[in-house]
Coordinates of C-alpha atoms and ligand atoms in Angstrom, one line a residue:
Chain Q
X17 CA -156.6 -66.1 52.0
X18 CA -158.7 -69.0 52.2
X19 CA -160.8 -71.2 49.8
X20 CA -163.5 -73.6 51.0
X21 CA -165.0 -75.8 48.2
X22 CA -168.5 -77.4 48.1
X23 CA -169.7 -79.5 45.4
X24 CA -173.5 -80.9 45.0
X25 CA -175.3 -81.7 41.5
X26 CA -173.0 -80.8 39.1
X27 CA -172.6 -77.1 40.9
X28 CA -168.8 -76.4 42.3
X29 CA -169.0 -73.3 45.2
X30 CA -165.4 -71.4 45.3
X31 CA -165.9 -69.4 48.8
X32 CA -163.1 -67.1 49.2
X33 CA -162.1 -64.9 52.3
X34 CA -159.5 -62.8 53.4
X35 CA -157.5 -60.4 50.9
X36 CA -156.9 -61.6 47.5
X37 CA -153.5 -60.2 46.5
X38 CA -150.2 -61.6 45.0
X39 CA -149.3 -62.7 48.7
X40 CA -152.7 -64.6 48.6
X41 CA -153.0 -65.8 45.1
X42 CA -150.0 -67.8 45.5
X43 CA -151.9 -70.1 47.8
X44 CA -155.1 -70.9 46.2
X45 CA -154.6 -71.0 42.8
X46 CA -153.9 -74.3 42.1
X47 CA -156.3 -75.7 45.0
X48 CA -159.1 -73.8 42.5
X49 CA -157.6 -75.4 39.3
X50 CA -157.6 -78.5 40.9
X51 CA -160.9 -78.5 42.2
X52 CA -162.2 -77.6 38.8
X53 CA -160.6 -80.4 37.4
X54 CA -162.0 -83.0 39.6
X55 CA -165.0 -81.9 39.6
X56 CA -165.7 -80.7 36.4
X57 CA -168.7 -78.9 37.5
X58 CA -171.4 -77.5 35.1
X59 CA -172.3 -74.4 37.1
X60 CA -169.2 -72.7 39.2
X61 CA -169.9 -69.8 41.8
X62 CA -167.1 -68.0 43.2
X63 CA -168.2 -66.1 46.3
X64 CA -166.5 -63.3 47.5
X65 CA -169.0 -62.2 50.1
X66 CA -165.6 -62.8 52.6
X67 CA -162.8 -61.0 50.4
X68 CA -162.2 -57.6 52.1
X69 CA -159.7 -56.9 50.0
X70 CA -158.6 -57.5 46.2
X71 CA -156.0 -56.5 43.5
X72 CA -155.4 -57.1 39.9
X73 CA -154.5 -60.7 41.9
X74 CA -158.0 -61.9 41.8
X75 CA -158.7 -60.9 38.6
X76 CA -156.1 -63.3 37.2
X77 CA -157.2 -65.8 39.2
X78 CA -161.3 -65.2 38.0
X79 CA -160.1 -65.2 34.6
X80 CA -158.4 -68.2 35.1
X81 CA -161.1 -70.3 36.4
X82 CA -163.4 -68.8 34.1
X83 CA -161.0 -70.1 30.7
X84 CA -160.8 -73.8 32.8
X85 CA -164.7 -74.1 33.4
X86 CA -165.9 -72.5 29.7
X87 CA -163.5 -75.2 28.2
X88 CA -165.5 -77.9 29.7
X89 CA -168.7 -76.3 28.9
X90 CA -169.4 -74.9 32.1
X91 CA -170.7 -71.5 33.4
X92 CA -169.2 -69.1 36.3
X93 CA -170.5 -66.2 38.1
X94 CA -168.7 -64.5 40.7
X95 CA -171.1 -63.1 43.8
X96 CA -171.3 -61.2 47.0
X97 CA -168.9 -58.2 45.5
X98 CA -168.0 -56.0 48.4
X99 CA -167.2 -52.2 47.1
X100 CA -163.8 -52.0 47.0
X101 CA -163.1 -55.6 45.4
X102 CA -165.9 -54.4 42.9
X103 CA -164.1 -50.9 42.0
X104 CA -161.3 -53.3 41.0
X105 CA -163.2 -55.6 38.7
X106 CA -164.9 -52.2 37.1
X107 CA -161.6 -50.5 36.4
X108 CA -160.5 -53.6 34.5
X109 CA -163.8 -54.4 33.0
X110 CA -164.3 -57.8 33.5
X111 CA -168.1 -57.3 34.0
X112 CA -168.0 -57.4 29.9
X113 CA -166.5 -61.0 30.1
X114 CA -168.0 -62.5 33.1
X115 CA -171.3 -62.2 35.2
X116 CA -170.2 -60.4 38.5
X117 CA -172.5 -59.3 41.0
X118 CA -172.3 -57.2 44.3
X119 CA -173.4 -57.9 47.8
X120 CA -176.9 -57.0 48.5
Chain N
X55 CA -147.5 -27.1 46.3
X56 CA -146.7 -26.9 50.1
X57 CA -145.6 -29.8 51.6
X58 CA -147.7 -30.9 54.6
X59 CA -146.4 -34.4 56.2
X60 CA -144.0 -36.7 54.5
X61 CA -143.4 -40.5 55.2
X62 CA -140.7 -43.0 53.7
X63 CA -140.3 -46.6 54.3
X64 CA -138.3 -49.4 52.5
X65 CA -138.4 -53.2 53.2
X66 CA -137.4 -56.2 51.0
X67 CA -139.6 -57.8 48.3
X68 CA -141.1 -60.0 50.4
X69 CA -144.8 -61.3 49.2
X70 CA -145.5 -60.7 52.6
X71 CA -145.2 -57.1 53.1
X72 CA -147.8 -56.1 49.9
X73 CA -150.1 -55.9 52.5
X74 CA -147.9 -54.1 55.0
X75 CA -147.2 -51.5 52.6
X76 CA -151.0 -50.6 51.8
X77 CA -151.9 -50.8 55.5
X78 CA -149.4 -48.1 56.2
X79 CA -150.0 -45.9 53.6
X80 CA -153.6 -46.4 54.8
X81 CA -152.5 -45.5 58.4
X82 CA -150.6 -42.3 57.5
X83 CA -153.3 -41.2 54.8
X84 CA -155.7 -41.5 57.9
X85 CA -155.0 -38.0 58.9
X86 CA -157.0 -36.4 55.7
X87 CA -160.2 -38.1 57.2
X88 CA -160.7 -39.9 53.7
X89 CA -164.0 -41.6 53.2
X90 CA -163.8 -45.5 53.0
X91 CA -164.0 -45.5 48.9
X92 CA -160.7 -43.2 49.1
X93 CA -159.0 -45.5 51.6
X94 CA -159.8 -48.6 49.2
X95 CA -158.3 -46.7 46.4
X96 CA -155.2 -45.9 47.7
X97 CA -154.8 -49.6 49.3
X98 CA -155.4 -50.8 45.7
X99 CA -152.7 -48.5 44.3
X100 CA -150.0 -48.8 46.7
X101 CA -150.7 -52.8 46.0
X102 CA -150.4 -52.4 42.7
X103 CA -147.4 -50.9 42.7
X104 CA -145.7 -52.7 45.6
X105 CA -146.9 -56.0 43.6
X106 CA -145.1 -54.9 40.5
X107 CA -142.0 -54.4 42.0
X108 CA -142.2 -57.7 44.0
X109 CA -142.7 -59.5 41.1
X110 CA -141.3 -57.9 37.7
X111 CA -138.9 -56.0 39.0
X112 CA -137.2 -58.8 41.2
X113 CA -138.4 -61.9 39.8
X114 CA -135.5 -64.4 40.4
X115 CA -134.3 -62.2 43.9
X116 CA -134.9 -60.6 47.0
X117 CA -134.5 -56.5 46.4
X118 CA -135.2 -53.3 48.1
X119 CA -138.5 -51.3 47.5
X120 CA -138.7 -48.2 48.5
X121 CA -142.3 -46.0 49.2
X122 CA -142.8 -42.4 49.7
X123 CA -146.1 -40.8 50.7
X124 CA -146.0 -37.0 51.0
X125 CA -149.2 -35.0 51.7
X126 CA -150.0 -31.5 50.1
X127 CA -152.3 -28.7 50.6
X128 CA -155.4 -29.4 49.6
X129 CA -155.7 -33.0 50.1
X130 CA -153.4 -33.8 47.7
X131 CA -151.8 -36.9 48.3
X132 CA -148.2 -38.3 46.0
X133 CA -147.5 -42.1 46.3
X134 CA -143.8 -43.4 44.9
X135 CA -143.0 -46.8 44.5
X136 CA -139.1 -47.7 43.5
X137 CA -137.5 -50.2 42.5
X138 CA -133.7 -51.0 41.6
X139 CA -134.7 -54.1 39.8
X140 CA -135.2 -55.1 36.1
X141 CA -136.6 -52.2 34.6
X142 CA -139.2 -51.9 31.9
X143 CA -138.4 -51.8 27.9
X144 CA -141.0 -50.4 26.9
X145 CA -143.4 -48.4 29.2
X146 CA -145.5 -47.2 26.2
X147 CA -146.8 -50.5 25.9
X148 CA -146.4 -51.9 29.8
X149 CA -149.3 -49.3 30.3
X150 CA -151.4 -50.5 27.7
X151 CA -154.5 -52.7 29.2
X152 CA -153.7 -56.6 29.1
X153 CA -150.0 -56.3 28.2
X154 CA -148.1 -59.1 30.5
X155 CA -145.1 -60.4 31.2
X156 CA -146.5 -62.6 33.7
X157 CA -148.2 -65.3 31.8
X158 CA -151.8 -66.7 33.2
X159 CA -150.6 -65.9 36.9
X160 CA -151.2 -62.2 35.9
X161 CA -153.8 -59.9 34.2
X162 CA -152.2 -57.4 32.6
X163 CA -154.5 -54.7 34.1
X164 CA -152.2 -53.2 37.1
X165 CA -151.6 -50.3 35.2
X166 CA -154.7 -49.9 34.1
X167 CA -156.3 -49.8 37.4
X168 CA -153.7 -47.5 38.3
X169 CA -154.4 -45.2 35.8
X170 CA -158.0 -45.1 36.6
X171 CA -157.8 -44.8 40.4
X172 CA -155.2 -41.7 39.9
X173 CA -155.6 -38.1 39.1
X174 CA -151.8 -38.8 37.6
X175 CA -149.8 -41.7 37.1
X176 CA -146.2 -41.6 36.0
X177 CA -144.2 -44.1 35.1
X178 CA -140.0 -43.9 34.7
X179 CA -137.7 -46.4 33.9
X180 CA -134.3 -47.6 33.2
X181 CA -133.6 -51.4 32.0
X182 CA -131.1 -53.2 34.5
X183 CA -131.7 -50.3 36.6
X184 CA -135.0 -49.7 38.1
X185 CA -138.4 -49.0 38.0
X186 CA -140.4 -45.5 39.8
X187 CA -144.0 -45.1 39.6
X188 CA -145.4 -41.8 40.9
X189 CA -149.0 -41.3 41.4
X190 CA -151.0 -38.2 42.7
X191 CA -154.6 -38.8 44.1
X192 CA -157.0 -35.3 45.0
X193 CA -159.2 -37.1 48.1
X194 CA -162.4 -35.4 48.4
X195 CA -162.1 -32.3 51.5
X196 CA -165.1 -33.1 53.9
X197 CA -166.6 -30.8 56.3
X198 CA -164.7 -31.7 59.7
X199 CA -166.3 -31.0 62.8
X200 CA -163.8 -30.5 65.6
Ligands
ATP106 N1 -141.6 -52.4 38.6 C1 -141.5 -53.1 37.5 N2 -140.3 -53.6 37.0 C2 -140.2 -54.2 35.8 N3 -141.3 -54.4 35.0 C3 -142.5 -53.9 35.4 C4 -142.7 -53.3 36.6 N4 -144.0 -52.9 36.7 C5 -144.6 -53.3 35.6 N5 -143.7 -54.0 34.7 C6 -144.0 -54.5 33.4 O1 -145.2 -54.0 32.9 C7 -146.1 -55.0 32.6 C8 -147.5 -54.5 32.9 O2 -147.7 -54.3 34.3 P1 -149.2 -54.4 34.9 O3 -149.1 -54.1 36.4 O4 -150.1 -53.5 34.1 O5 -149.7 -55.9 34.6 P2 -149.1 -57.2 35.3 O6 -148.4 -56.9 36.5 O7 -148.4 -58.0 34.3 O8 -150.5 -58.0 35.7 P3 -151.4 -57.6 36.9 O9 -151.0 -56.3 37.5 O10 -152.8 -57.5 36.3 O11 -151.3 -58.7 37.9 C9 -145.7 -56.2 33.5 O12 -146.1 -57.4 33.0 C10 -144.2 -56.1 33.4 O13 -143.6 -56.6 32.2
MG107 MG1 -149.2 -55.6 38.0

C-alpha cells in the first residue's frame, strides 16, 4: 500500500495504490493524518484509480480523513473507484456521507 | 448437498497473511469459472473475516486461524473462518451496522458487508473461547465451453 501526496493552492491529492486492507492501513494512516494536518487543505481528493483491492480497511480510513478535513472546514471526494473497491463502499453506504465516484 | 472439493488451511494471525488467505480462497474457487464481480466478493469476505480474527479475536497475541472452503453442487460455495481467541458477547449487536470495538481504526461495517455479499452468514461464538463465522455464497453457473 502506498500513498503519494501533492499539495498546490489550498488542494491536498491523497493517491493511493496497492490493496487497502488491515495489513495496509497500518502503514498509511497516520502519513494521511499527518498530511492533513500540515496542510490543512480546503479541497482534499483521495484517488483510488491504483487500489485493486479494498476492505472495510479503507473505509475507516476515508471516514477518517473525511472527520479531520470537515473539522477544518474542508471538502473531500474520493475518485477513480475501481468495481470491486466500489462494491465495498456501496455495501456500507458511504456514498450517503461522502462524494465517491468510479473510474470512467 | 453433495460435497464436490474441499480445502483447509491454518496459519498464525499475522497482518500479513489477510491477503494470503483471500488469494487462496480466490485460487481454489477458480475452478467454478466465477466471473471477476464473484471473485471480488469472495476476496472481500474471506478478508473480512480473516481481518476480524486477526484483530478482535487476538488483539494483544499471535493465534491460530483456521479457513475451510468446501464446494457443493451447484456452485455453491461455504467459507469458515475460526478462531480460538476472545470471543464475542454479544453477536446480536456485533452484526448490527457501525457497532465497534475498534475505535476510529475501524468502521464497524465488516459484518455488514458480510451480510450483503452472502446468500448466508452465520455467526457462533463463545467468550474466552472462540469465534466461527460461516458463510455460503451461490456464484452464478455460466455456460462453459470445453
Ligand atoms: N473473530 C472475532 N472475535 C472477537 N470479536 C469479534 C470477532 N469478529 C467481530 N468481533 C466483534 O464484532 C464487532 C463488529 O465486527 P465488524 O467486522 O462488523 O466491525 P469491525 O471489525 O469493528 O470494523 P470493520 O470491519 O469495519 O473494520 C467488532 O468490533 C468486535 O467487537
Ligand atoms: Mg471487521
Amino acid at each position: 500500500m502506498k500513498a503519494v501526496f501533492t499539495y498546490d493552492n489550498n488542494r491536498l491529492t491523497i493517491a493511493l495504490s496497492g490493496e487497502l486492507d488491515h495489513h495496509g492501513a497500518r502503514d498509511i494512516m497516520d502519513k494521511i493524518m499527518n498530511k492533513i494536518d500540515d496542510t490543512l487543505p480546503r479541497d482534499c481528493h483521495i484517488d483510488m484509480g491504483k487500489v485493486s483491492f479494498m476492505d472495510s480497511s479503507g473505509i475507516a480510513i476515508v471516514l477518517k480523513a473525511y472527520k479531520k478535513v470537515n473539522a477544518i472546514g474542508g471538502r473531500l471526494w474520493v475518485e477513480n473507484v475501481q468495481k470491486q473497491p466500489m462494491h465495498v463502499f456501496d455495501a456500507a453506504g458511504i456514498d450517503r456521507i461522502i462524494g465517491i465516484s468510479a473510474t470512467v | 448437498m453433495k460435497e464436490i472439493n474441499k480445502m483447509k488451511l491454518e496459519f498464525p494471525s499475522n497482518s500479513v497473511n489477510e491477503r494470503f488467505a483471500r488469494s487462496a480462497v480466490a485460487g481454489f474457487i477458480s475452478q467454478l469459472d466465477p466471473t471477476l464481480e464473484e471473485v471480488g466478493d469472495i476476496k472481500t469476505l474471506v478478508s473480512e473475516a480473516v481481518t476480524n480474527c486477526i484483530v478482535h479475536a487476538y488483539p494483544n497475541e499471535i493465534g491460530r486461524i483456521l479457513l475451510k472452503v468446501s464446494i457443493y453442487e451447484k456452485n455453491l460455495v461455504e467459507i469458515i473462518v475460526r478462531d480460538y481467541g476472545k470471543g464475542i458477547e454479544d453477536i446480536e449487536k456485533a452484526r448490527e451496522p457501525m457497532f465497534t470495538t475498534g475505535g476510529d481504526e475501524r468502521s464497524g461495517m465488516g459484518f455488514t458487508i458480510m451480510e450483503s455479499f452472502t446468500d448466508s452468514l452465520k455467526v457462533k461464538s463463545t467468550p474466552g473461547k472462540g469465534t466461527t463465522v460461516s458463510m455460503k455464497v451461490k456464484l452464478s453457473q455460466r455456460v462453459r465451453l470445453r
